[in-house]
Amino acid sequence: MEEEGRKLLEEGIRKKLISPGRGELSTFPNGTKVVFHYRSSLCDGTVLDDSRTMGGRSKPMELILGKKFKLAVWERIVITMRKGEVAEFTCDTKHTALYPLVSQSLRNISVGKDPLEGQRHCCGIAQIHSHHSLGHKDLDHLQANPQPLVFAIELLEVSQQWAASSPNKLHEWIHYNVKAYYKRGKAHAAVWNEKEARADFAKVLELDPSLEASVNRELKALEERLRSKKQEEKGRYKGLFDFNAQPAAATTVSPF
């Protein structure tokens, strides 16, 4: 337990156990289905989303591990939990930058809308770089001001879904993962997470080398965005520390 907590801290995740679970900790192989309730909050306690009340009903989240859900940190934290366990995880900004888009989709689903409504005509990259509204003021603010978030998780179910020994299942798994890594790599690139984007694109090439040209285009675009960002920041602060500039003439102001 202590070793796992240390690893999480090194990754920018702090776990607080609220209620212990039961049984042994699962090994959580790829294909494991996990069902859990979640509450997402700002660090000041402001609640963003709660699966028990979203859309006026209680509906837990379901994930198939290994399918590269856009919010990767949820997969990372549930695999530290036992069935029935309740815990809070405070996650650094690098893990939460994509939460506004994920939250928008979850909110859409909770009221019976298309999960991609509001994103259909522009990809995550364009949406983040533009000032396109997500349709919720709190998510717009969070998208403009990325910050750490707190996820309270109650793990309800853990079950196996995929038979890795089946060739058809394995082929389907690889195909799905290539798409998932590619999409997540683009999403990381959109918020300048260079290390994470490069890691995902490297995984794409490992699984399907025929996509080398597409991956190279994305990496080139990432490098161009990083250069543009650097130039923009350089221009923004140009002259701020120019000590050769003449100081403004002093003005004597009467205290009365």
Tab-separated table of N, CA and C in Angstrom, residues 9-149:
chain	number	residue	atom	x	y	z
A	9	LEU	N	2.342	9.399	-5.883
A	9	LEU	CA	2.863	10.741	-5.596
A	9	LEU	C	3.888	11.157	-6.632
A	10	GLU	N	4.732	10.217	-7.043
A	10	GLU	CA	5.736	10.525	-8.065
A	10	GLU	C	5.090	10.887	-9.391
A	11	GLU	N	3.887	10.384	-9.615
A	11	GLU	CA	3.158	10.665	-10.857
A	11	GLU	C	2.262	11.894	-10.740
A	12	GLY	N	2.260	12.533	-9.578
A	12	GLY	CA	1.428	13.723	-9.401
A	12	GLY	C	0.014	13.407	-8.971
A	13	ILE	N	-0.158	12.289	-8.240
A	13	ILE	CA	-1.476	11.869	-7.768
A	13	ILE	C	-1.386	11.576	-6.268
A	14	ARG	N	-2.276	12.178	-5.487
A	14	ARG	CA	-2.288	11.928	-4.041
A	14	ARG	C	-3.588	11.208	-3.666
A	15	LYS	N	-3.454	10.037	-3.081
A	15	LYS	CA	-4.624	9.217	-2.727
A	15	LYS	C	-4.953	9.347	-1.249
A	16	LYS	N	-6.253	9.495	-0.949
A	16	LYS	CA	-6.735	9.527	0.428
A	16	LYS	C	-7.818	8.460	0.567
A	17	LEU	N	-7.554	7.442	1.351
A	17	LEU	CA	-8.511	6.357	1.547
A	17	LEU	C	-9.644	6.823	2.462
A	18	ILE	N	-10.889	6.668	1.989
A	18	ILE	CA	-12.069	7.058	2.775
A	18	ILE	C	-12.681	5.836	3.444
A	19	SER	N	-12.827	4.759	2.676
A	19	SER	CA	-13.392	3.526	3.204
A	19	SER	C	-12.719	2.351	2.500
A	20	PRO	N	-12.150	1.395	3.256
A	20	PRO	CA	-11.445	0.276	2.621
A	20	PRO	C	-12.408	-0.654	1.884
A	21	GLY	N	-11.895	-1.297	0.865
A	21	GLY	CA	-12.701	-2.251	0.115
A	21	GLY	C	-12.599	-3.635	0.729
A	22	ARG	N	-12.934	-4.641	-0.066
A	22	ARG	CA	-12.917	-6.015	0.441
A	22	ARG	C	-12.216	-6.929	-0.567
A	23	GLY	N	-11.680	-8.009	-0.056
A	23	GLY	CA	-11.031	-8.984	-0.912
A	23	GLY	C	-9.643	-8.545	-1.337
A	24	GLU	N	-9.062	-9.325	-2.259
A	24	GLU	CA	-7.734	-9.037	-2.771
A	24	GLU	C	-7.789	-7.990	-3.877
A	25	LEU	N	-6.689	-7.286	-4.056
A	25	LEU	CA	-6.593	-6.306	-5.130
A	25	LEU	C	-6.474	-7.039	-6.459
A	26	SER	N	-7.333	-6.694	-7.422
A	26	SER	CA	-7.304	-7.336	-8.736
A	26	SER	C	-6.014	-6.972	-9.469
A	27	THR	N	-5.619	-7.822	-10.411
A	27	THR	CA	-4.466	-7.506	-11.256
A	27	THR	C	-4.853	-6.569	-12.396
A	28	PHE	N	-6.145	-6.388	-12.650
A	28	PHE	CA	-6.676	-5.476	-13.659
A	28	PHE	C	-6.001	-5.626	-15.029
A	29	PRO	N	-6.051	-6.805	-15.636
A	29	PRO	CA	-5.485	-6.937	-16.993
A	29	PRO	C	-6.326	-6.156	-17.999
A	30	ASN	N	-5.746	-5.861	-19.166
A	30	ASN	CA	-6.501	-5.197	-20.214
A	30	ASN	C	-7.772	-5.984	-20.511
A	31	GLY	N	-8.877	-5.278	-20.662
A	31	GLY	CA	-10.154	-5.922	-20.903
A	31	GLY	C	-11.012	-6.012	-19.660
A	32	THR	N	-10.438	-5.648	-18.496
A	32	THR	CA	-11.220	-5.644	-17.260
A	32	THR	C	-12.255	-4.529	-17.315
A	33	LYS	N	-13.487	-4.881	-16.975
A	33	LYS	CA	-14.551	-3.871	-16.900
A	33	LYS	C	-14.656	-3.393	-15.459
A	34	VAL	N	-14.610	-2.069	-15.283
A	34	VAL	CA	-14.770	-1.491	-13.949
A	34	VAL	C	-15.986	-0.569	-13.955
A	35	VAL	N	-16.744	-0.626	-12.886
A	35	VAL	CA	-17.932	0.218	-12.724
A	35	VAL	C	-17.743	1.006	-11.432
A	36	PHE	N	-17.892	2.309	-11.508
A	36	PHE	CA	-17.637	3.124	-10.319
A	36	PHE	C	-18.451	4.413	-10.341
A	37	HIS	N	-18.762	4.893	-9.156
A	37	HIS	CA	-19.338	6.235	-9.006
A	37	HIS	C	-18.178	7.215	-8.843
A	38	TYR	N	-18.371	8.428	-9.322
A	38	TYR	CA	-17.328	9.444	-9.209
A	38	TYR	C	-17.932	10.790	-8.848
A	39	ARG	N	-17.153	11.595	-8.188
A	39	ARG	CA	-17.474	13.004	-7.961
A	39	ARG	C	-16.224	13.798	-8.279
A	40	SER	N	-16.338	14.733	-9.208
A	40	SER	CA	-15.195	15.557	-9.620
A	40	SER	C	-15.340	16.943	-9.013
A	41	SER	N	-14.261	17.429	-8.392
A	41	SER	CA	-14.308	18.718	-7.707
A	41	SER	C	-13.048	19.521	-7.953
A	42	LEU	N	-13.187	20.839	-7.804
A	42	LEU	CA	-12.008	21.691	-7.739
A	42	LEU	C	-11.369	21.491	-6.371
A	43	CYS	N	-10.162	21.956	-6.215
A	43	CYS	CA	-9.468	21.772	-4.936
A	43	CYS	C	-10.091	22.578	-3.801
A	44	ASP	N	-10.931	23.570	-4.160
A	44	ASP	CA	-11.602	24.348	-3.107
A	44	ASP	C	-12.916	23.696	-2.693
A	45	GLY	N	-13.226	22.533	-3.252
A	45	GLY	CA	-14.432	21.811	-2.880
A	45	GLY	C	-15.611	21.997	-3.815
A	46	THR	N	-15.503	22.914	-4.771
A	46	THR	CA	-16.584	23.139	-5.733
A	46	THR	C	-16.792	21.892	-6.587
A	47	VAL	N	-17.994	21.347	-6.559
A	47	VAL	CA	-18.291	20.123	-7.298
A	47	VAL	C	-18.590	20.442	-8.758
A	48	LEU	N	-17.939	19.723	-9.640
A	48	LEU	CA	-18.175	19.859	-11.077
A	48	LEU	C	-19.200	18.836	-11.560
A	49	ASP	N	-18.965	17.576	-11.229
A	49	ASP	CA	-19.837	16.494	-11.678
A	49	ASP	C	-19.960	15.438	-10.594
A	50	ASP	N	-21.146	14.818	-10.519
A	50	ASP	CA	-21.374	13.738	-9.561
A	50	ASP	C	-22.253	12.695	-10.245
A	51	SER	N	-21.735	11.496	-10.419
A	51	SER	CA	-22.479	10.465	-11.148
A	51	SER	C	-23.768	10.049	-10.430
A	52	ARG	N	-23.881	10.363	-9.158
A	52	ARG	CA	-25.094	9.999	-8.425
A	52	ARG	C	-26.243	10.971	-8.663
A	53	THR	N	-25.922	12.153	-9.171
A	53	THR	CA	-26.968	13.163	-9.371
A	53	THR	C	-27.019	13.713	-10.791
A	54	MET	N	-26.020	13.417	-11.626
A	54	MET	CA	-25.952	13.976	-12.967
A	54	MET	C	-27.173	13.580	-13.793
A	55	GLY	N	-27.800	14.574	-14.403
A	55	GLY	CA	-28.979	14.309	-15.216
A	55	GLY	C	-30.196	13.922	-14.398
A	56	GLY	N	-30.139	14.165	-13.087
A	56	GLY	CA	-31.277	13.855	-12.232
A	56	GLY	C	-31.423	12.376	-11.898
A	57	ARG	N	-30.357	11.601	-12.123
A	57	ARG	CA	-30.417	10.176	-11.801
A	57	ARG	C	-29.037	9.675	-11.400
A	58	SER	N	-29.021	8.502	-10.787
A	58	SER	CA	-27.752	7.914	-10.355
A	58	SER	C	-27.323	6.864	-11.368
A	59	LYS	N	-26.245	7.135	-12.081
A	59	LYS	CA	-25.737	6.192	-13.075
A	59	LYS	C	-24.222	6.147	-12.983
A	60	PRO	N	-23.663	5.017	-12.545
A	60	PRO	CA	-22.203	4.922	-12.414
A	60	PRO	C	-21.499	4.888	-13.761
A	61	MET	N	-20.208	5.161	-13.728
A	61	MET	CA	-19.356	5.143	-14.911
A	61	MET	C	-18.888	3.719	-15.177
A	62	GLU	N	-18.805	3.354	-16.452
A	62	GLU	CA	-18.268	2.046	-16.842
A	62	GLU	C	-17.087	2.254	-17.784
A	63	LEU	N	-15.983	1.558	-17.506
A	63	LEU	CA	-14.795	1.618	-18.366
A	63	LEU	C	-14.280	0.218	-18.643
A	64	ILE	N	-13.776	0.020	-19.854
A	64	ILE	CA	-13.042	-1.195	-20.179
A	64	ILE	C	-11.563	-0.809	-20.185
A	65	LEU	N	-10.803	-1.320	-19.256
A	65	LEU	CA	-9.409	-0.930	-19.123
A	65	LEU	C	-8.593	-1.338	-20.347
A	66	GLY	N	-7.681	-0.463	-20.734
A	66	GLY	CA	-6.825	-0.738	-21.871
A	66	GLY	C	-7.330	-0.151	-23.169
A	67	LYS	N	-8.534	0.415	-23.151
A	67	LYS	CA	-9.077	1.016	-24.374
A	67	LYS	C	-8.701	2.494	-24.503
A	68	LYS	N	-7.850	2.954	-23.608
A	68	LYS	CA	-7.292	4.306	-23.674
A	68	LYS	C	-8.375	5.378	-23.641
A	69	PHE	N	-9.160	5.352	-22.569
A	69	PHE	CA	-10.146	6.402	-22.329
A	69	PHE	C	-9.427	7.738	-22.316
A	70	LYS	N	-10.087	8.765	-22.858
A	70	LYS	CA	-9.423	10.057	-23.030
A	70	LYS	C	-8.838	10.587	-21.717
A	71	LEU	N	-9.539	10.359	-20.603
A	71	LEU	CA	-9.016	10.802	-19.306
A	71	LEU	C	-8.254	9.631	-18.684
A	72	ALA	N	-6.995	9.475	-19.086
A	72	ALA	CA	-6.209	8.301	-18.720
A	72	ALA	C	-6.044	8.143	-17.211
A	73	VAL	N	-6.090	9.236	-16.472
A	73	VAL	CA	-5.838	9.150	-15.035
A	73	VAL	C	-6.914	8.336	-14.329
A	74	TRP	N	-8.133	8.266	-14.873
A	74	TRP	CA	-9.158	7.440	-14.239
A	74	TRP	C	-8.776	5.966	-14.282
A	75	GLU	N	-8.181	5.524	-15.383
A	75	GLU	CA	-7.713	4.144	-15.440
A	75	GLU	C	-6.592	3.930	-14.421
A	76	ARG	N	-5.720	4.924	-14.298
A	76	ARG	CA	-4.576	4.788	-13.386
A	76	ARG	C	-5.025	4.652	-11.937
A	77	ILE	N	-6.040	5.412	-11.537
A	77	ILE	CA	-6.400	5.418	-10.118
A	77	ILE	C	-7.291	4.235	-9.725
A	78	VAL	N	-8.164	3.771	-10.621
A	78	VAL	CA	-9.050	2.674	-10.215
A	78	VAL	C	-8.282	1.374	-10.009
A	79	ILE	N	-7.141	1.222	-10.689
A	79	ILE	CA	-6.397	-0.027	-10.528
A	79	ILE	C	-5.660	-0.094	-9.193
A	80	THR	N	-5.763	0.956	-8.388
A	80	THR	CA	-5.187	0.920	-7.034
A	80	THR	C	-6.248	0.576	-6.002
A	81	MET	N	-7.482	0.275	-6.455
A	81	MET	CA	-8.607	0.127	-5.534
A	81	MET	C	-9.137	-1.308	-5.486
A	82	ARG	N	-9.693	-1.657	-4.323
A	82	ARG	CA	-10.410	-2.920	-4.156
A	82	ARG	C	-11.906	-2.674	-4.347
A	83	LYS	N	-12.614	-3.721	-4.714
A	83	LYS	CA	-14.058	-3.613	-4.873
A	83	LYS	C	-14.688	-3.127	-3.568
A	84	GLY	N	-15.550	-2.116	-3.686
A	84	GLY	CA	-16.206	-1.548	-2.512
A	84	GLY	C	-15.438	-0.410	-1.869
A	85	GLU	N	-14.233	-0.172	-2.303
A	85	GLU	CA	-13.394	0.890	-1.721
A	85	GLU	C	-13.880	2.268	-2.149
A	86	VAL	N	-13.719	3.226	-1.262
A	86	VAL	CA	-13.991	4.629	-1.561
A	86	VAL	C	-12.716	5.418	-1.271
A	87	ALA	N	-12.284	6.227	-2.219
A	87	ALA	CA	-11.045	6.995	-2.042
A	87	ALA	C	-11.125	8.305	-2.813
A	88	GLU	N	-10.328	9.267	-2.380
A	88	GLU	CA	-10.204	10.547	-3.083
A	88	GLU	C	-8.809	10.642	-3.677
A	89	PHE	N	-8.750	11.130	-4.907
A	89	PHE	CA	-7.475	11.280	-5.608
A	89	PHE	C	-7.327	12.729	-6.068
A	90	THR	N	-6.300	13.412	-5.578
A	90	THR	CA	-5.999	14.768	-6.033
A	90	THR	C	-4.953	14.651	-7.136
A	91	CYS	N	-5.319	15.093	-8.343
A	91	CYS	CA	-4.488	14.850	-9.522
A	91	CYS	C	-3.955	16.164	-10.094
A	92	ASP	N	-2.660	16.190	-10.380
A	92	ASP	CA	-2.019	17.383	-10.933
A	92	ASP	C	-2.622	17.754	-12.281
A	93	THR	N	-2.386	18.994	-12.683
A	93	THR	CA	-2.948	19.547	-13.911
A	93	THR	C	-2.612	18.715	-15.143
A	94	LYS	N	-1.438	18.111	-15.183
A	94	LYS	CA	-1.054	17.332	-16.360
A	94	LYS	C	-2.000	16.161	-16.597
A	95	HIS	N	-2.709	15.745	-15.545
A	95	HIS	CA	-3.654	14.637	-15.675
A	95	HIS	C	-5.072	15.108	-15.983
A	96	THR	N	-5.339	16.392	-15.809
A	96	THR	CA	-6.733	16.867	-15.856
A	96	THR	C	-7.036	17.829	-17.003
A	97	ALA	N	-6.040	18.105	-17.852
A	97	ALA	CA	-6.238	19.112	-18.908
A	97	ALA	C	-7.396	18.777	-19.841
A	98	LEU	N	-7.660	17.489	-20.042
A	98	LEU	CA	-8.726	17.087	-20.961
A	98	LEU	C	-10.068	16.897	-20.265
A	99	TYR	N	-10.132	17.137	-18.963
A	99	TYR	CA	-11.383	16.886	-18.245
A	99	TYR	C	-12.567	17.699	-18.768
A	100	PRO	N	-12.396	18.981	-19.121
A	100	PRO	CA	-13.564	19.728	-19.622
A	100	PRO	C	-14.261	19.054	-20.796
A	101	LEU	N	-13.502	18.510	-21.747
A	101	LEU	CA	-14.112	17.836	-22.895
A	101	LEU	C	-14.784	16.532	-22.471
A	102	VAL	N	-14.146	15.792	-21.554
A	102	VAL	CA	-14.739	14.554	-21.054
A	102	VAL	C	-16.033	14.864	-20.302
A	103	SER	N	-15.996	15.883	-19.458
A	103	SER	CA	-17.174	16.264	-18.681
A	103	SER	C	-18.325	16.678	-19.591
A	104	GLN	N	-18.015	17.436	-20.648
A	104	GLN	CA	-19.060	17.846	-21.577
A	104	GLN	C	-19.769	16.631	-22.175
A	105	SER	N	-18.984	15.619	-22.578
A	105	SER	CA	-19.575	14.404	-23.151
A	105	SER	C	-20.425	13.667	-22.120
A	106	LEU	N	-19.919	13.556	-20.881
A	106	LEU	CA	-20.669	12.859	-19.837
A	106	LEU	C	-21.971	13.587	-19.510
A	107	ARG	N	-21.930	14.909	-19.500
A	107	ARG	CA	-23.144	15.680	-19.236
A	107	ARG	C	-24.149	15.501	-20.371
A	108	ASN	N	-23.653	15.472	-21.594
A	108	ASN	CA	-24.550	15.244	-22.734
A	108	ASN	C	-25.241	13.888	-22.609
A	109	ILE	N	-24.468	12.864	-22.299
A	109	ILE	CA	-25.017	11.511	-22.172
A	109	ILE	C	-26.077	11.458	-21.081
A	110	SER	N	-25.836	12.160	-19.978
A	110	SER	CA	-26.750	12.095	-18.834
A	110	SER	C	-28.131	12.656	-19.140
A	111	VAL	N	-28.229	13.511	-20.166
A	111	VAL	CA	-29.531	14.082	-20.529
A	111	VAL	C	-30.004	13.568	-21.890
A	112	GLY	N	-29.391	12.463	-22.340
A	112	GLY	CA	-29.853	11.825	-23.558
A	112	GLY	C	-29.391	12.455	-24.847
A	113	LYS	N	-28.338	13.282	-24.797
A	113	LYS	CA	-27.826	13.928	-26.004
A	113	LYS	C	-26.652	13.139	-26.579
A	114	ASP	N	-26.298	13.484	-27.821
A	114	ASP	CA	-25.105	12.920	-28.451
A	114	ASP	C	-23.897	13.335	-27.624
A	115	PRO	N	-23.048	12.386	-27.190
A	115	PRO	CA	-21.879	12.762	-26.377
A	115	PRO	C	-20.933	13.724	-27.082
A	116	LEU	N	-20.947	13.754	-28.422
A	116	LEU	CA	-20.062	14.643	-29.177
A	116	LEU	C	-20.735	15.952	-29.564
A	117	GLU	N	-21.955	16.171	-29.096
A	117	GLU	CA	-22.629	17.421	-29.426
A	117	GLU	C	-21.807	18.603	-28.918
A	118	GLY	N	-21.580	19.566	-29.786
A	118	GLY	CA	-20.738	20.694	-29.428
A	118	GLY	C	-19.302	20.492	-29.840
A	119	GLN	N	-18.952	19.254	-30.232
A	119	GLN	CA	-17.593	18.948	-30.683
A	119	GLN	C	-17.601	18.412	-32.109
A	120	ARG	N	-18.786	18.172	-32.645
A	120	ARG	CA	-18.903	17.429	-33.890
A	120	ARG	C	-18.172	18.071	-35.048
A	121	HIS	N	-18.196	19.405	-35.120
A	121	HIS	CA	-17.599	20.071	-36.277
A	121	HIS	C	-16.215	20.637	-35.999
A	122	CYS	N	-15.656	20.313	-34.845
A	122	CYS	CA	-14.260	20.709	-34.619
A	122	CYS	C	-13.647	19.719	-33.652
A	123	CYS	N	-12.448	19.292	-33.976
A	123	CYS	CA	-11.782	18.301	-33.148
A	123	CYS	C	-11.330	18.926	-31.836
A	124	GLY	N	-10.849	18.076	-30.930
A	124	GLY	CA	-10.411	18.581	-29.629
A	124	GLY	C	-9.326	19.615	-29.756
A	125	ILE	N	-8.433	19.450	-30.730
A	125	ILE	CA	-7.335	20.397	-30.918
A	125	ILE	C	-7.883	21.776	-31.265
A	126	ALA	N	-8.758	21.827	-32.278
A	126	ALA	CA	-9.308	23.118	-32.695
A	126	ALA	C	-10.124	23.743	-31.583
A	127	GLN	N	-10.835	22.898	-30.839
A	127	GLN	CA	-11.703	23.412	-29.794
A	127	GLN	C	-10.907	24.037	-28.666
A	128	ILE	N	-9.786	23.418	-28.324
A	128	ILE	CA	-8.977	23.953	-27.235
A	128	ILE	C	-8.255	25.223	-27.657
A	129	HIS	N	-7.752	25.252	-28.900
A	129	HIS	CA	-7.006	26.422	-29.351
A	129	HIS	C	-7.912	27.600	-29.656
A	130	SER	N	-9.152	27.316	-30.049
A	130	SER	CA	-10.103	28.398	-30.234
A	130	SER	C	-10.710	28.677	-28.866
A	131	HIS	N	-11.625	29.610	-28.811
A	131	HIS	CA	-12.289	29.886	-27.539
A	131	HIS	C	-13.729	29.419	-27.632
A	132	HIS	N	-13.913	28.270	-28.282
A	132	HIS	CA	-15.228	27.687	-28.470
A	132	HIS	C	-15.822	27.301	-27.124
A	133	SER	N	-17.057	27.733	-26.871
A	133	SER	CA	-17.691	27.426	-25.597
A	133	SER	C	-18.121	25.970	-25.551
A	134	LEU	N	-17.968	25.363	-24.385
A	134	LEU	CA	-18.418	23.994	-24.182
A	134	LEU	C	-19.877	23.948	-23.754
A	135	GLY	N	-20.489	25.124	-23.625
A	135	GLY	CA	-21.895	25.176	-23.250
A	135	GLY	C	-22.133	25.173	-21.756
A	136	HIS	N	-21.074	25.208	-20.966
A	136	HIS	CA	-21.171	25.232	-19.512
A	136	HIS	C	-20.113	26.205	-18.991
A	137	LYS	N	-20.529	27.189	-18.224
A	137	LYS	CA	-19.593	28.217	-17.767
A	137	LYS	C	-18.451	27.637	-16.937
A	138	ASP	N	-18.770	26.662	-16.083
A	138	ASP	CA	-17.711	26.100	-15.239
A	138	ASP	C	-16.668	25.356	-16.071
A	139	LEU	N	-17.124	24.684	-17.136
A	139	LEU	CA	-16.176	23.962	-17.990
A	139	LEU	C	-15.382	24.924	-18.865
A	140	ASP	N	-16.026	26.003	-19.312
A	140	ASP	CA	-15.300	27.016	-20.083
A	140	ASP	C	-14.182	27.619	-19.236
A	141	HIS	N	-14.505	27.906	-17.973
A	141	HIS	CA	-13.495	28.483	-17.073
A	141	HIS	C	-12.367	27.496	-16.821
A	142	LEU	N	-12.722	26.217	-16.636
A	142	LEU	CA	-11.716	25.199	-16.378
A	142	LEU	C	-10.837	24.976	-17.603
A	143	GLN	N	-11.441	25.043	-18.794
A	143	GLN	CA	-10.665	24.869	-20.015
A	143	GLN	C	-9.672	26.014	-20.192
A	144	ALA	N	-10.090	27.231	-19.814
A	144	ALA	CA	-9.208	28.395	-19.929
A	144	ALA	C	-8.180	28.449	-18.804
A	145	ASN	N	-8.481	27.778	-17.699
A	145	ASN	CA	-7.591	27.808	-16.530
A	145	ASN	C	-7.365	26.390	-15.999
A	146	PRO	N	-6.576	25.569	-16.697
A	146	PRO	CA	-6.330	24.195	-16.249
A	146	PRO	C	-5.772	24.176	-14.833
A	147	GLN	N	-6.216	23.209	-14.048
A	147	GLN	CA	-5.801	23.152	-12.645
A	147	GLN	C	-5.971	21.743	-12.100
A	148	PRO	N	-5.362	21.449	-10.937
A	148	PRO	CA	-5.553	20.130	-10.327
A	148	PRO	C	-7.023	19.902	-9.990
A	149	LEU	N	-7.437	18.645	-10.005
A	149	LEU	CA	-8.805	18.291	-9.658
A	149	LEU	C	-8.793	17.149	-8.648
